[in-house]
Amino acid sequence: MAKKLYIGNVSYKTTESDLSTLFSQAGNIESVKIINDQYTGRSKGFGFVEFSSQEEANKAISMFNGYSLGDRKLIVSEAKPQTNKKRSSGFGEKRSRY
């Protein structure tokens, strides 16, 4: 079963190819995704790497948590399951003055 890892504190200049090259040292990668802002297209500074086994994912955590890539130290941990959060429009509820 595939295991997804959260990769945090990623430099804005880092590409998915960079992460793939680095994390492939730990095992067989199923997918790599850097999360980008939907409006600007700029990296949000984190992403996900999915491995084909738990053992490979554990190896990647031990190898790369705290690893310096570019000018930042990566944060590598097991990804938490995605939850369905309500999206806010940015405006609060109208409140009565009275």
PDB file of C-alpha atoms in Angstrom:
ATOM      1  CA  MET A   1       0.000   0.000   0.000  1.00  0.00           C
ATOM      2  CA  ALA A   2       1.303   3.445  -0.939  1.00  0.00           C
ATOM      3  CA  LYS A   3       2.295   5.836   1.842  1.00  0.00           C
ATOM      4  CA  LYS A   4       2.134   9.616   1.452  1.00  0.00           C
ATOM      5  CA  LEU A   5       4.606  11.940   3.168  1.00  0.00           C
ATOM      6  CA  TYR A   6       4.237  15.645   3.889  1.00  0.00           C
ATOM      7  CA  ILE A   7       7.289  17.668   2.858  1.00  0.00           C
ATOM      8  CA  GLY A   8       7.374  21.078   4.530  1.00  0.00           C
ATOM      9  CA  ASN A   9       9.656  24.116   4.504  1.00  0.00           C
ATOM     10  CA  VAL A  10      10.364  23.611   0.798  1.00  0.00           C
ATOM     11  CA  SER A  11      12.151  26.473  -0.964  1.00  0.00           C
ATOM     12  CA  TYR A  12       9.944  28.332  -3.439  1.00  0.00           C
ATOM     13  CA  LYS A  13      12.541  27.548  -6.121  1.00  0.00           C
ATOM     14  CA  THR A  14      12.391  23.775  -5.585  1.00  0.00           C
ATOM     15  CA  THR A  15      10.662  21.821  -8.358  1.00  0.00           C
ATOM     16  CA  GLU A  16       8.807  18.523  -8.319  1.00  0.00           C
ATOM     17  CA  SER A  17      11.714  17.094 -10.297  1.00  0.00           C
ATOM     18  CA  ASP A  18      14.135  18.189  -7.528  1.00  0.00           C
ATOM     19  CA  LEU A  19      12.041  16.413  -4.886  1.00  0.00           C
ATOM     20  CA  SER A  20      11.698  13.322  -7.053  1.00  0.00           C
ATOM     21  CA  THR A  21      15.462  13.098  -7.578  1.00  0.00           C
ATOM     22  CA  LEU A  22      16.153  13.533  -3.864  1.00  0.00           C
ATOM     23  CA  PHE A  23      13.492  11.207  -2.470  1.00  0.00           C
ATOM     24  CA  SER A  24      14.108   8.447  -5.023  1.00  0.00           C
ATOM     25  CA  GLN A  25      17.221   7.666  -2.950  1.00  0.00           C
ATOM     26  CA  ALA A  26      14.869   6.222  -0.312  1.00  0.00           C
ATOM     27  CA  GLY A  27      12.836   3.984  -2.626  1.00  0.00           C
ATOM     28  CA  ASN A  28      10.205   3.694  -5.333  1.00  0.00           C
ATOM     29  CA  ILE A  29       8.204   6.923  -5.674  1.00  0.00           C
ATOM     30  CA  GLU A  30       4.563   6.727  -6.757  1.00  0.00           C
ATOM     31  CA  SER A  31       3.983  10.492  -7.061  1.00  0.00           C
ATOM     32  CA  VAL A  32       5.398  13.928  -6.205  1.00  0.00           C
ATOM     33  CA  LYS A  33       3.325  17.101  -5.866  1.00  0.00           C
ATOM     34  CA  ILE A  34       4.321  20.606  -4.800  1.00  0.00           C
ATOM     35  CA  ILE A  35       1.289  22.661  -3.804  1.00  0.00           C
ATOM     36  CA  ASN A  36       0.919  25.990  -5.606  1.00  0.00           C
ATOM     37  CA  ASP A  37      -1.273  28.981  -4.856  1.00  0.00           C
ATOM     38  CA  GLN A  38      -4.283  28.850  -7.160  1.00  0.00           C
ATOM     39  CA  TYR A  39      -4.176  32.586  -7.909  1.00  0.00           C
ATOM     40  CA  THR A  40      -0.458  33.325  -8.274  1.00  0.00           C
ATOM     41  CA  GLY A  41       0.821  29.893  -9.287  1.00  0.00           C
ATOM     42  CA  ARG A  42       3.677  30.332  -6.793  1.00  0.00           C
ATOM     43  CA  SER A  43       4.708  27.451  -4.555  1.00  0.00           C
ATOM     44  CA  LYS A  44       3.189  27.464  -1.073  1.00  0.00           C
ATOM     45  CA  GLY A  45       6.394  25.936   0.332  1.00  0.00           C
ATOM     46  CA  PHE A  46       5.150  22.404   0.891  1.00  0.00           C
ATOM     47  CA  GLY A  47       4.273  19.288  -0.997  1.00  0.00           C
ATOM     48  CA  PHE A  48       3.766  15.546  -0.886  1.00  0.00           C
ATOM     49  CA  VAL A  49       5.777  12.505  -1.928  1.00  0.00           C
ATOM     50  CA  GLU A  50       4.076   9.126  -2.130  1.00  0.00           C
ATOM     51  CA  PHE A  51       6.056   5.898  -1.780  1.00  0.00           C
ATOM     52  CA  SER A  52       4.985   2.398  -2.746  1.00  0.00           C
ATOM     53  CA  SER A  53       5.632   0.973   0.749  1.00  0.00           C
ATOM     54  CA  GLN A  54       5.647   1.965   4.398  1.00  0.00           C
ATOM     55  CA  GLU A  55       9.273   0.842   4.732  1.00  0.00           C
ATOM     56  CA  GLU A  56      10.420   3.212   1.982  1.00  0.00           C
ATOM     57  CA  ALA A  57       8.409   6.058   3.513  1.00  0.00           C
ATOM     58  CA  ASN A  58       9.996   5.436   6.926  1.00  0.00           C
ATOM     59  CA  LYS A  59      13.435   5.387   5.313  1.00  0.00           C
ATOM     60  CA  ALA A  60      12.716   8.738   3.609  1.00  0.00           C
ATOM     61  CA  ILE A  61      11.622  10.292   6.905  1.00  0.00           C
ATOM     62  CA  SER A  62      14.825   9.186   8.630  1.00  0.00           C
ATOM     63  CA  MET A  63      17.003  10.260   5.692  1.00  0.00           C
ATOM     64  CA  PHE A  64      15.474  13.640   4.872  1.00  0.00           C
ATOM     65  CA  ASN A  65      13.760  15.140   7.934  1.00  0.00           C
ATOM     66  CA  GLY A  66      16.042  18.088   8.715  1.00  0.00           C
ATOM     67  CA  TYR A  67      17.913  17.688   5.405  1.00  0.00           C
ATOM     68  CA  SER A  68      19.118  20.973   3.881  1.00  0.00           C
ATOM     69  CA  LEU A  69      17.756  21.490   0.386  1.00  0.00           C
ATOM     70  CA  GLY A  70      18.611  24.852  -1.082  1.00  0.00           C
ATOM     71  CA  ASP A  71      18.528  27.322   1.766  1.00  0.00           C
ATOM     72  CA  ARG A  72      16.023  25.452   3.959  1.00  0.00           C
ATOM     73  CA  LYS A  73      15.835  22.398   6.207  1.00  0.00           C
ATOM     74  CA  LEU A  74      13.054  20.076   5.106  1.00  0.00           C
ATOM     75  CA  ILE A  75      10.316  18.881   7.435  1.00  0.00           C
ATOM     76  CA  VAL A  76       9.341  15.330   6.484  1.00  0.00           C
ATOM     77  CA  SER A  77       6.514  13.448   8.202  1.00  0.00           C
ATOM     78  CA  GLU A  78       3.601  11.167   7.441  1.00  0.00           C
ATOM     79  CA  ALA A  79       0.823  13.077   5.715  1.00  0.00           C
ATOM     80  CA  LYS A  80      -2.418  13.403   7.626  1.00  0.00           C
ATOM     81  CA  PRO A  81      -5.617  12.368   5.859  1.00  0.00           C
ATOM     82  CA  GLN A  82      -7.232  15.203   3.952  1.00  0.00           C
ATOM     83  CA  THR A  83     -10.331  16.622   5.611  1.00  0.00           C
ATOM     84  CA  ASN A  84     -13.180  18.455   3.961  1.00  0.00           C
ATOM     85  CA  LYS A  85     -12.903  21.938   5.360  1.00  0.00           C
ATOM     86  CA  LYS A  86     -15.456  24.587   4.621  1.00  0.00           C
ATOM     87  CA  ARG A  87     -13.940  27.285   2.489  1.00  0.00           C
ATOM     88  CA  SER A  88     -14.453  30.808   3.702  1.00  0.00           C
ATOM     89  CA  SER A  89     -15.069  33.675   1.334  1.00  0.00           C
ATOM     90  CA  GLY A  90     -13.020  35.889   3.596  1.00  0.00           C
ATOM     91  CA  PHE A  91     -16.017  37.811   4.823  1.00  0.00           C
ATOM     92  CA  GLY A  92     -17.471  37.298   8.245  1.00  0.00           C
ATOM     93  CA  GLU A  93     -21.132  37.001   8.996  1.00  0.00           C
ATOM     94  CA  LYS A  94     -23.014  40.259   9.062  1.00  0.00           C
ATOM     95  CA  ARG A  95     -23.620  41.372  12.575  1.00  0.00           C
ATOM     96  CA  SER A  96     -26.375  43.602  13.655  1.00  0.00           C
ATOM     97  CA  ARG A  97     -25.439  46.859  15.290  1.00  0.00           C
ATOM     98  CA  TYR A  98     -28.411  46.608  17.589  1.00  0.00           C
TER      99      TYR A  98
END
